mmCIF file of C-alpha atoms and ligand atoms in Angstrom:
data_model
loop_
_atom_site.group_PDB
_atom_site.id
_atom_site.type_symbol
_atom_site.label_atom_id
_atom_site.label_comp_id
_atom_site.label_asym_id
_atom_site.label_seq_id
_atom_site.Cartn_x
_atom_site.Cartn_y
_atom_site.Cartn_z
ATOM 1 C CA UNK A 1 -0.021 0.002 0.013
ATOM 2 C CA UNK A 2 1.272 3.484 -0.938
ATOM 3 C CA UNK A 3 0.293 6.620 0.884
ATOM 4 C CA UNK A 4 0.731 10.193 -0.272
ATOM 5 C CA UNK A 5 0.922 12.553 2.721
ATOM 6 C CA UNK A 6 0.624 16.328 2.862
ATOM 7 C CA UNK A 7 1.621 18.655 5.723
ATOM 8 C CA UNK A 8 0.980 22.418 5.626
ATOM 9 C CA UNK A 9 0.138 23.282 9.246
ATOM 10 C CA UNK A 10 2.593 26.164 9.602
ATOM 11 C CA UNK A 11 5.398 27.416 7.396
ATOM 12 C CA UNK A 12 6.677 24.277 5.711
ATOM 13 C CA UNK A 13 5.025 22.910 2.568
ATOM 14 C CA UNK A 14 5.722 19.159 2.634
ATOM 15 C CA UNK A 15 4.656 16.018 0.765
ATOM 16 C CA UNK A 16 5.859 12.425 1.164
ATOM 17 C CA UNK A 17 5.233 9.036 -0.334
ATOM 18 C CA UNK A 18 5.502 6.002 1.986
ATOM 19 C CA UNK A 19 5.082 2.297 1.378
ATOM 20 C CA UNK A 20 3.463 0.329 4.221
ATOM 21 C CA UNK A 21 5.495 -2.550 5.590
ATOM 22 C CA UNK A 22 4.152 -5.883 6.784
ATOM 23 C CA UNK A 23 3.541 -6.843 10.404
ATOM 24 C CA UNK A 24 6.501 -6.504 12.767
ATOM 25 C CA UNK A 25 7.668 -8.853 15.412
ATOM 26 C CA UNK A 26 7.759 -8.634 19.191
ATOM 27 C CA UNK A 27 11.392 -8.915 20.267
ATOM 28 C CA UNK A 28 10.648 -10.141 23.791
ATOM 29 C CA UNK A 29 7.977 -12.629 22.570
ATOM 30 C CA UNK A 30 5.651 -11.472 25.366
ATOM 31 C CA UNK A 31 3.762 -8.582 23.723
ATOM 32 C CA UNK A 32 -0.055 -8.765 23.639
ATOM 33 C CA UNK A 33 -1.279 -8.569 20.008
ATOM 34 C CA UNK A 34 -2.248 -4.873 20.248
ATOM 35 C CA UNK A 35 1.305 -4.034 21.280
ATOM 36 C CA UNK A 36 3.151 -5.961 18.587
ATOM 37 C CA UNK A 37 5.031 -3.197 16.797
ATOM 38 C CA UNK A 38 4.300 -2.797 13.107
ATOM 39 C CA UNK A 39 7.390 -2.691 10.928
ATOM 40 C CA UNK A 40 8.205 0.852 9.908
ATOM 41 C CA UNK A 41 6.999 1.972 6.450
ATOM 42 C CA UNK A 42 9.510 2.827 3.783
ATOM 43 C CA UNK A 43 9.834 6.534 3.155
ATOM 44 C CA UNK A 44 10.161 6.748 -0.625
ATOM 45 C CA UNK A 45 10.265 10.521 -0.605
ATOM 46 C CA UNK A 46 9.870 13.346 1.930
ATOM 47 C CA UNK A 47 10.036 16.807 0.367
ATOM 48 C CA UNK A 48 10.046 19.823 2.631
ATOM 49 C CA UNK A 49 9.980 23.373 1.324
ATOM 50 C CA UNK A 50 10.636 25.843 4.098
ATOM 51 C CA UNK A 51 9.238 29.375 3.962
ATOM 52 C CA UNK A 52 11.885 30.742 6.300
ATOM 53 C CA UNK A 53 13.047 33.364 3.792
ATOM 54 C CA UNK A 54 9.526 34.657 3.378
ATOM 55 C CA UNK A 55 8.987 35.177 7.090
ATOM 56 C CA UNK A 56 12.550 36.090 8.185
ATOM 57 C CA UNK A 57 12.107 39.836 7.560
ATOM 58 C CA UNK A 58 9.221 39.817 10.066
ATOM 59 C CA UNK A 59 10.995 37.750 12.723
ATOM 60 C CA UNK A 60 8.127 35.230 12.834
ATOM 61 C CA UNK A 61 5.517 33.502 10.752
ATOM 62 C CA UNK A 62 2.974 35.853 9.057
ATOM 63 C CA UNK A 63 -0.125 33.630 8.665
ATOM 64 C CA UNK A 64 -1.489 35.309 5.539
ATOM 65 C CA UNK A 65 1.886 35.025 3.761
ATOM 66 C CA UNK A 66 2.190 31.393 4.848
ATOM 67 C CA UNK A 67 -1.094 30.328 3.286
ATOM 68 C CA UNK A 68 -0.376 32.208 0.094
ATOM 69 C CA UNK A 69 3.010 30.569 -0.158
ATOM 70 C CA UNK A 70 1.459 27.109 0.376
ATOM 71 C CA UNK A 71 -0.975 27.779 -2.476
ATOM 72 C CA UNK A 72 1.890 28.736 -4.772
ATOM 73 C CA UNK A 73 4.054 25.718 -4.037
ATOM 74 C CA UNK A 74 1.840 22.761 -3.022
ATOM 75 C CA UNK A 75 1.310 21.328 -6.517
ATOM 76 C CA UNK A 76 5.022 21.389 -7.281
ATOM 77 C CA UNK A 77 5.961 19.856 -3.922
ATOM 78 C CA UNK A 78 3.462 17.010 -4.357
ATOM 79 C CA UNK A 79 4.746 16.508 -7.917
ATOM 80 C CA UNK A 80 8.322 16.386 -6.623
ATOM 81 C CA UNK A 81 7.416 13.843 -3.893
ATOM 82 C CA UNK A 82 5.811 11.567 -6.529
ATOM 83 C CA UNK A 83 8.699 11.892 -8.933
ATOM 84 C CA UNK A 84 11.386 11.204 -6.269
ATOM 85 C CA UNK A 85 9.397 8.144 -5.231
ATOM 86 C CA UNK A 86 9.103 7.224 -8.894
ATOM 87 C CA UNK A 87 5.361 6.625 -8.688
ATOM 88 C CA UNK A 88 2.330 8.208 -10.367
ATOM 89 C CA UNK A 89 -0.872 9.321 -8.695
ATOM 90 C CA UNK A 90 -2.673 6.281 -10.090
ATOM 91 C CA UNK A 91 -0.473 4.097 -7.827
ATOM 92 C CA UNK A 92 -1.496 5.885 -4.614
ATOM 93 C CA UNK A 93 -3.860 3.816 -2.391
ATOM 94 C CA UNK A 94 -4.394 6.264 0.447
ATOM 95 C CA UNK A 95 -4.143 10.028 1.041
ATOM 96 C CA UNK A 96 -3.112 11.514 4.361
ATOM 97 C CA UNK A 97 -3.208 15.142 5.519
ATOM 98 C CA UNK A 98 -2.645 17.197 8.645
ATOM 99 C CA UNK A 99 -5.985 18.420 9.939
ATOM 100 C CA UNK A 100 -4.705 20.526 12.889
ATOM 101 C CA UNK A 101 -3.641 22.108 15.112
ATOM 102 C CA UNK A 102 -1.871 24.904 13.235
ATOM 103 C CA UNK A 103 -2.579 28.050 11.229
ATOM 104 C CA UNK A 104 -6.061 27.641 9.850
ATOM 105 C CA UNK A 105 -5.353 29.207 6.436
ATOM 106 C CA UNK A 106 -2.274 27.032 5.965
ATOM 107 C CA UNK A 107 -4.056 23.875 7.056
ATOM 108 C CA UNK A 108 -6.900 24.518 4.632
ATOM 109 C CA UNK A 109 -4.537 24.638 1.661
ATOM 110 C CA UNK A 110 -3.160 21.144 2.339
ATOM 111 C CA UNK A 111 -6.559 19.777 3.344
ATOM 112 C CA UNK A 112 -8.292 21.049 0.222
ATOM 113 C CA UNK A 113 -5.549 19.781 -1.995
ATOM 114 C CA UNK A 114 -5.634 16.313 -0.449
ATOM 115 C CA UNK A 115 -9.443 16.219 -0.636
ATOM 116 C CA UNK A 116 -9.285 17.095 -4.316
ATOM 117 C CA UNK A 117 -6.852 14.260 -5.032
ATOM 118 C CA UNK A 118 -8.802 11.716 -2.948
ATOM 119 C CA UNK A 119 -12.097 12.693 -4.581
ATOM 120 C CA UNK A 120 -10.754 12.560 -8.135
ATOM 121 C CA UNK A 121 -8.906 9.291 -7.673
ATOM 122 C CA UNK A 122 -11.686 7.752 -5.500
ATOM 123 C CA UNK A 123 -9.280 6.779 -2.758
ATOM 124 C CA UNK A 124 -9.616 7.038 1.070
ATOM 125 C CA UNK A 125 -8.367 10.083 2.922
ATOM 126 C CA UNK A 126 -7.110 10.037 6.528
ATOM 127 C CA UNK A 127 -6.859 13.204 8.615
ATOM 128 C CA UNK A 128 -4.059 13.292 11.111
ATOM 129 C CA UNK A 129 -3.351 15.388 14.220
ATOM 130 C CA UNK A 130 -0.103 17.328 13.856
ATOM 131 C CA UNK A 131 1.082 16.719 17.441
ATOM 132 C CA UNK A 132 0.397 12.997 17.218
ATOM 133 C CA UNK A 133 2.320 12.998 13.921
ATOM 134 C CA UNK A 134 5.360 14.582 15.625
ATOM 135 C CA UNK A 135 5.301 11.699 18.182
ATOM 136 C CA UNK A 136 4.991 9.214 15.331
ATOM 137 C CA UNK A 137 8.274 10.537 13.828
ATOM 138 C CA UNK A 138 10.011 8.658 16.690
ATOM 139 C CA UNK A 139 8.381 5.350 15.755
ATOM 140 C CA UNK A 140 9.093 5.799 12.039
ATOM 141 C CA UNK A 141 12.794 5.186 12.686
ATOM 142 C CA UNK A 142 12.311 2.914 15.706
ATOM 143 C CA UNK A 143 9.169 0.813 15.265
ATOM 144 C CA UNK A 144 10.084 -1.469 18.161
ATOM 145 C CA UNK A 145 9.935 1.205 20.899
ATOM 146 C CA UNK A 146 8.429 -0.538 23.948
ATOM 147 C CA UNK A 147 5.262 0.718 25.563
ATOM 148 C CA UNK A 148 4.272 2.405 27.795
ATOM 149 C CA UNK A 149 5.939 5.470 26.259
ATOM 150 C CA UNK A 150 6.338 8.921 27.740
ATOM 151 C CA UNK A 151 6.664 11.584 25.001
ATOM 152 C CA UNK A 152 7.997 15.133 25.231
ATOM 153 C CA UNK A 153 6.882 17.250 22.248
ATOM 154 C CA UNK A 154 8.705 20.566 21.891
ATOM 155 C CA UNK A 155 7.953 22.711 18.865
ATOM 156 C CA UNK A 156 7.416 26.285 17.818
ATOM 157 C CA UNK A 157 3.710 26.176 18.615
ATOM 158 C CA UNK A 158 3.456 23.490 21.320
ATOM 159 C CA UNK A 159 5.201 22.072 24.354
ATOM 160 C CA UNK A 160 3.515 19.014 25.835
ATOM 161 C CA UNK A 161 3.967 15.712 27.642
ATOM 162 C CA UNK A 162 2.014 12.649 26.460
ATOM 163 C CA UNK A 163 1.633 9.215 27.977
ATOM 164 C CA UNK A 164 1.074 6.452 25.415
ATOM 165 C CA UNK A 165 0.020 3.176 26.902
ATOM 166 C CA UNK A 166 -0.245 1.539 23.512
ATOM 167 C CA UNK A 167 -0.030 2.599 19.853
ATOM 168 C CA UNK A 168 -2.439 5.382 18.896
ATOM 169 C CA UNK A 169 -3.404 6.182 22.515
ATOM 170 C CA UNK A 170 -2.387 9.628 23.722
ATOM 171 C CA UNK A 171 -2.972 10.977 27.233
ATOM 172 C CA UNK A 172 -2.005 14.613 27.674
ATOM 173 C CA UNK A 173 -0.162 14.962 30.967
ATOM 174 C CA UNK A 174 0.893 18.569 30.757
ATOM 175 C CA UNK A 175 1.313 21.402 28.300
ATOM 176 C CA UNK A 176 2.459 24.987 28.220
ATOM 177 C CA UNK A 177 0.201 27.556 29.815
ATOM 178 C CA UNK A 178 1.633 30.382 27.753
ATOM 179 C CA UNK A 179 4.520 30.359 25.227
ATOM 180 C CA UNK A 180 5.877 27.184 23.646
ATOM 181 C CA UNK A 181 9.629 26.548 24.199
ATOM 182 C CA UNK A 182 10.377 27.151 20.499
ATOM 183 C CA UNK A 183 8.325 30.307 20.586
ATOM 184 C CA UNK A 184 10.396 31.671 23.514
ATOM 185 C CA UNK A 185 13.609 30.952 21.505
ATOM 186 C CA UNK A 186 12.129 32.569 18.392
ATOM 187 C CA UNK A 187 10.994 35.702 20.318
ATOM 188 C CA UNK A 188 14.341 36.277 22.060
ATOM 189 C CA UNK A 189 16.178 35.864 18.717
ATOM 190 C CA UNK A 190 13.738 38.349 17.113
ATOM 191 C CA UNK A 191 14.239 40.865 19.907
ATOM 192 C CA UNK A 192 18.023 40.608 19.497
ATOM 193 C CA UNK A 193 17.704 40.924 15.712
ATOM 194 C CA UNK A 194 19.352 37.520 15.152
ATOM 195 C CA UNK A 195 16.918 36.188 12.527
ATOM 196 C CA UNK A 196 14.157 33.615 12.167
ATOM 197 C CA UNK A 197 13.714 30.814 13.118
ATOM 198 C CA UNK A 198 15.411 31.634 16.420
ATOM 199 C CA UNK A 199 16.165 28.135 17.732
ATOM 200 C CA UNK A 200 18.854 27.176 15.241
ATOM 201 C CA UNK A 201 20.461 30.663 15.308
ATOM 202 C CA UNK A 202 20.641 30.623 19.088
ATOM 203 C CA UNK A 203 22.097 27.122 19.043
ATOM 204 C CA UNK A 204 24.745 28.127 16.495
ATOM 205 C CA UNK A 205 25.758 31.380 18.192
ATOM 206 C CA UNK A 206 25.666 29.990 21.729
ATOM 207 C CA UNK A 207 27.403 26.676 21.003
ATOM 208 C CA UNK A 208 30.629 27.586 22.740
ATOM 209 C CA UNK A 209 29.059 29.760 25.406
ATOM 210 C CA UNK A 210 29.035 29.139 29.185
ATOM 211 C CA UNK A 211 25.522 27.995 30.071
ATOM 212 C CA UNK A 212 26.051 29.034 33.730
ATOM 213 C CA UNK A 213 27.116 32.619 32.999
ATOM 214 C CA UNK A 214 23.598 34.009 33.289
ATOM 215 C CA UNK A 215 21.843 32.284 36.201
ATOM 216 C CA UNK A 216 18.264 32.141 35.011
ATOM 217 C CA UNK A 217 15.824 30.477 37.421
ATOM 218 C CA UNK A 218 14.285 27.281 36.032
ATOM 219 C CA UNK A 219 10.616 28.144 35.410
ATOM 220 C CA UNK A 220 8.090 26.025 37.283
ATOM 221 C CA UNK A 221 4.340 26.331 37.493
ATOM 222 C CA UNK A 222 3.281 27.357 41.025
ATOM 223 C CA UNK A 223 1.127 24.264 41.588
ATOM 224 C CA UNK A 224 4.019 21.965 40.531
ATOM 225 C CA UNK A 225 1.779 20.363 37.905
ATOM 226 C CA UNK A 226 3.233 18.852 34.756
ATOM 227 C CA UNK A 227 2.391 21.992 32.795
ATOM 228 C CA UNK A 228 5.124 24.255 31.422
ATOM 229 C CA UNK A 229 5.419 28.035 31.419
ATOM 230 C CA UNK A 230 7.998 29.959 29.444
ATOM 231 C CA UNK A 231 6.669 33.530 29.329
ATOM 232 C CA UNK A 232 8.231 34.479 32.715
ATOM 233 C CA UNK A 233 11.577 33.235 31.518
ATOM 234 C CA UNK A 234 11.197 35.214 28.298
ATOM 235 C CA UNK A 235 10.436 38.359 30.339
ATOM 236 C CA UNK A 236 13.511 37.704 32.557
ATOM 237 C CA UNK A 237 15.662 37.341 29.442
ATOM 238 C CA UNK A 238 14.273 40.581 27.954
ATOM 239 C CA UNK A 239 15.041 42.369 31.286
ATOM 240 C CA UNK A 240 18.682 41.133 31.165
ATOM 241 C CA UNK A 241 19.013 42.336 27.600
ATOM 242 C CA UNK A 242 17.649 45.772 28.467
ATOM 243 C CA UNK A 243 19.232 46.330 31.872
ATOM 244 C CA UNK A 244 22.604 44.780 31.253
ATOM 245 C CA UNK A 245 22.723 45.925 27.677
ATOM 246 C CA UNK A 246 23.372 42.519 26.125
ATOM 247 C CA UNK A 247 23.247 43.162 22.398
ATOM 248 C CA UNK A 248 23.943 41.651 19.027
ATOM 249 C CA UNK A 249 27.609 42.661 18.895
ATOM 250 C CA UNK A 250 28.277 42.044 22.597
ATOM 251 C CA UNK A 251 30.964 39.515 23.572
ATOM 252 C CA UNK A 252 28.622 38.272 26.355
ATOM 253 C CA UNK A 253 25.984 37.319 23.779
ATOM 254 C CA UNK A 254 27.463 33.804 23.350
ATOM 255 C CA UNK A 255 27.134 33.103 27.091
ATOM 256 C CA UNK A 256 23.726 34.731 27.260
ATOM 257 C CA UNK A 257 22.330 32.528 24.476
ATOM 258 C CA UNK A 258 23.927 29.361 25.919
ATOM 259 C CA UNK A 259 22.396 30.153 29.357
ATOM 260 C CA UNK A 260 18.951 30.894 27.908
ATOM 261 C CA UNK A 261 18.928 27.727 25.807
ATOM 262 C CA UNK A 262 20.203 25.623 28.692
ATOM 263 C CA UNK A 263 17.537 26.806 31.177
ATOM 264 C CA UNK A 264 14.830 25.908 28.643
ATOM 265 C CA UNK A 265 16.340 22.427 28.277
ATOM 266 C CA UNK A 266 16.500 22.023 32.047
ATOM 267 C CA UNK A 267 12.853 23.120 32.492
ATOM 268 C CA UNK A 268 11.769 20.612 29.856
ATOM 269 C CA UNK A 269 13.739 17.694 31.291
ATOM 270 C CA UNK A 270 12.682 18.557 34.898
ATOM 271 C CA UNK A 271 9.029 18.121 33.954
ATOM 272 C CA UNK A 272 9.852 14.963 32.011
ATOM 273 C CA UNK A 273 11.436 13.602 35.215
ATOM 274 C CA UNK A 274 8.350 14.446 37.299
ATOM 275 C CA UNK A 275 6.143 12.795 34.692
ATOM 276 C CA UNK A 276 8.316 9.690 34.499
ATOM 277 C CA UNK A 277 8.121 9.305 38.299
ATOM 278 C CA UNK A 278 4.366 9.532 38.070
ATOM 279 C CA UNK A 279 3.591 7.199 35.160
ATOM 280 C CA UNK A 280 6.583 4.806 35.123
ATOM 281 C CA UNK A 281 7.100 4.433 31.358
ATOM 282 C CA UNK A 282 9.320 1.901 29.696
ATOM 283 C CA UNK A 283 10.586 4.259 27.036
ATOM 284 C CA UNK A 284 11.017 8.001 26.491
ATOM 285 C CA UNK A 285 10.675 9.865 23.186
ATOM 286 C CA UNK A 286 11.539 13.473 22.363
ATOM 287 C CA UNK A 287 10.128 15.139 19.242
ATOM 288 C CA UNK A 288 9.227 18.443 17.518
ATOM 289 C CA UNK A 289 11.443 21.112 15.982
ATOM 290 C CA UNK A 290 13.246 22.009 19.245
ATOM 291 C CA UNK A 291 14.236 18.302 19.595
ATOM 292 C CA UNK A 292 16.948 19.117 17.049
ATOM 293 C CA UNK A 293 18.741 21.069 19.745
ATOM 294 C CA UNK A 294 21.968 19.440 20.933
ATOM 295 C CA UNK A 295 21.808 20.727 24.513
ATOM 296 C CA UNK A 296 18.251 19.448 24.904
ATOM 297 C CA UNK A 297 19.094 16.086 23.295
ATOM 298 C CA UNK A 298 22.010 15.687 25.666
ATOM 299 C CA UNK A 299 20.033 16.543 28.759
ATOM 300 C CA UNK A 300 17.251 14.177 27.608
ATOM 301 C CA UNK A 301 19.704 11.299 27.029
ATOM 302 C CA UNK A 302 21.462 11.966 30.374
ATOM 303 C CA UNK A 303 18.179 11.746 32.215
ATOM 304 C CA UNK A 304 17.174 8.550 30.374
ATOM 305 C CA UNK A 305 20.505 6.964 31.286
ATOM 306 C CA UNK A 306 20.141 7.876 34.982
ATOM 307 C CA UNK A 307 16.552 6.568 34.988
ATOM 308 C CA UNK A 308 17.513 3.379 33.134
ATOM 309 C CA UNK A 309 14.955 4.024 30.380
ATOM 310 C CA UNK A 310 15.264 3.561 26.597
ATOM 311 C CA UNK A 311 15.269 6.907 24.889
ATOM 312 C CA UNK A 312 14.602 7.900 21.281
ATOM 313 C CA UNK A 313 14.891 11.130 19.314
ATOM 314 C CA UNK A 314 14.173 11.277 15.563
ATOM 315 C CA UNK A 315 16.907 12.317 13.212
ATOM 316 C CA UNK A 316 16.904 16.133 12.728
ATOM 317 C CA UNK A 317 14.941 16.210 9.475
ATOM 318 C CA UNK A 318 12.107 14.261 11.073
ATOM 319 C CA UNK A 319 12.004 16.559 14.142
ATOM 320 C CA UNK A 320 10.839 19.666 12.237
ATOM 321 C CA UNK A 321 7.584 19.626 10.266
ATOM 322 C CA UNK A 322 7.513 17.049 7.480
ATOM 323 C CA UNK A 323 4.908 14.915 5.690
ATOM 324 C CA UNK A 324 6.622 11.546 6.291
ATOM 325 C CA UNK A 325 5.472 11.588 9.938
ATOM 326 C CA UNK A 326 1.909 12.345 8.737
ATOM 327 C CA UNK A 327 1.966 9.432 6.287
ATOM 328 C CA UNK A 328 3.360 7.049 8.910
ATOM 329 C CA UNK A 329 0.610 7.920 11.386
ATOM 330 C CA UNK A 330 -2.068 7.701 8.723
ATOM 331 C CA UNK A 331 -0.935 4.167 7.783
ATOM 332 C CA UNK A 332 -1.077 3.088 11.417
ATOM 333 C CA UNK A 333 -4.567 4.612 11.881
ATOM 334 C CA UNK A 334 -5.814 3.131 8.613
ATOM 335 C CA UNK A 335 -4.463 -0.366 9.477
ATOM 336 C CA UNK A 336 -6.317 -0.240 12.798
ATOM 337 C CA UNK A 337 -9.558 1.261 11.505
ATOM 338 C CA UNK A 338 -9.894 0.869 7.710
ATOM 339 C CA UNK A 339 -13.441 2.173 8.000
ATOM 340 C CA UNK A 340 -12.297 5.476 9.533
ATOM 341 C CA UNK A 341 -10.935 6.844 6.255
ATOM 342 C CA UNK A 342 -13.092 9.866 6.069
ATOM 343 C CA UNK A 343 -15.650 11.235 3.801
ATOM 344 C CA UNK A 344 -14.769 14.611 2.374
ATOM 345 C CA UNK A 345 -16.369 16.467 5.274
ATOM 346 C CA UNK A 346 -13.056 16.403 7.110
ATOM 347 C CA UNK A 347 -12.374 19.845 8.565
ATOM 348 C CA UNK A 348 -9.303 21.699 9.693
ATOM 349 C CA UNK A 349 -8.910 22.804 13.329
ATOM 350 C CA UNK A 350 -6.590 25.565 14.596
ATOM 351 C CA UNK A 351 -6.337 24.492 18.238
ATOM 352 C CA UNK A 352 -5.525 21.164 19.931
HETATM 353 O O1 KG4 B 401 8.017 21.374 14.887
HETATM 354 P P1 KG4 B 401 8.345 22.575 14.141
HETATM 355 O O2 KG4 B 401 9.028 22.449 12.831
HETATM 356 O O3 KG4 B 401 7.090 23.463 13.853
HETATM 357 C C1 KG4 B 401 5.991 23.545 14.764
HETATM 358 O O4 KG4 B 401 5.136 22.629 14.757
HETATM 359 O O5 KG4 B 401 5.979 24.542 15.533
HETATM 360 O O6 KG4 B 401 9.244 23.471 15.127
HETATM 361 C C2 KG4 B 401 9.732 24.739 14.826
HETATM 362 C C3 KG4 B 401 10.471 25.246 16.051
HETATM 363 C C4 KG4 B 401 10.910 26.740 15.928
HETATM 364 O O7 KG4 B 401 10.510 27.398 17.123
HETATM 365 C C5 KG4 B 401 12.417 26.639 15.790
HETATM 366 O O8 KG4 B 401 13.065 27.776 16.356
HETATM 367 C C6 KG4 B 401 12.724 25.408 16.577
HETATM 368 O O9 KG4 B 401 11.695 24.516 16.254
HETATM 369 N N1 KG4 B 401 14.034 24.777 16.269
HETATM 370 C C7 KG4 B 401 15.063 24.689 17.134
HETATM 371 C C8 KG4 B 401 16.139 24.100 16.408
HETATM 372 N N2 KG4 B 401 15.711 23.872 15.131
HETATM 373 C C9 KG4 B 401 14.420 24.276 15.062
HETATM 374 N N3 KG4 B 401 15.138 25.037 18.419
HETATM 375 C C10 KG4 B 401 16.360 24.838 19.029
HETATM 376 N N4 KG4 B 401 17.424 24.296 18.419
HETATM 377 C C11 KG4 B 401 17.347 23.937 17.106
HETATM 378 N N5 KG4 B 401 18.413 23.415 16.518
HETATM 379 ZN ZN1 ZN B 402 5.232 20.892 14.083
#
């Protein structure tokens, strides 16, 4: 079975073609049938066109420009995904598309395009949740991850902890009450005039900085729940910039950025630790655009080692938005519920 997947939830236009694999095997021989991992699908192509250059002058994504850009490029990106996979549309058995959450105008471009293809070719269409697709990126490269799984999703729009007792089950344990971690990085980079997206710029500039030079307090929610909060930290960082005059050309910038990035990583892993104590997972996964960050990956792996848990992070290109993760999740959902492939009433949603 071949799936063509489309992802346009924010500022990447992406299309991918995947071939479903057969049933997997249970390595321990003790898995109940619902937990036998499926073998990972083959990713025949995964084309991602970033709109960074369009939004960079504004220091953040401009929703109206994002949807216009998706309209301009979607047909070419889908064409490119098919040609790299060396298949024609007549060979596609299933269509998959991100339904939400994300920018509503952007989502509608991908959704309408996918609906058109599914309708014309009389093939089923599966709508996929963007956050669940990010989690799926971990399983795409490691189909044998053992359940229960605790997942930390850190992206530009979302920061959340999920408990997965079995495939396709997602229990939200905590999420950000204000800014997402990636958003805090993007906003500080914008304020300092460093460019967009902020996460990779901050990582690059702060790589050799001293993460202890600026002693930011690790943000915690007052009730010690598993929720996150990054807006106080962002305000503290802005205060430092203003009061201590840390600027773009300043020699202290390197340490400042390293310290800011590190405190975000510590806040994320602190909550992961609390959640792991509460739900006792077998495996940990880290996903979303910010999961590309080396400091965060290292803190995540260190914690997993101390806790004696298996830990997985997708390769960098599967951390940021891409259609392969959408196709992989759609295949799993379709295999479980072939009848769920939706009629064309499928609608986009902006919020989780
Ligand atoms: O998952 P994603 O591609 O889009 C959303 O669903 O939001 O994540 C984008 C976010 C941006 O905030 C970007 O600054 C951040 O991921 N990001 C990084 C790195 N690469 C991307 N943050 C820290 N370090 C990186 N290397
Ligand atoms: Zn995303």
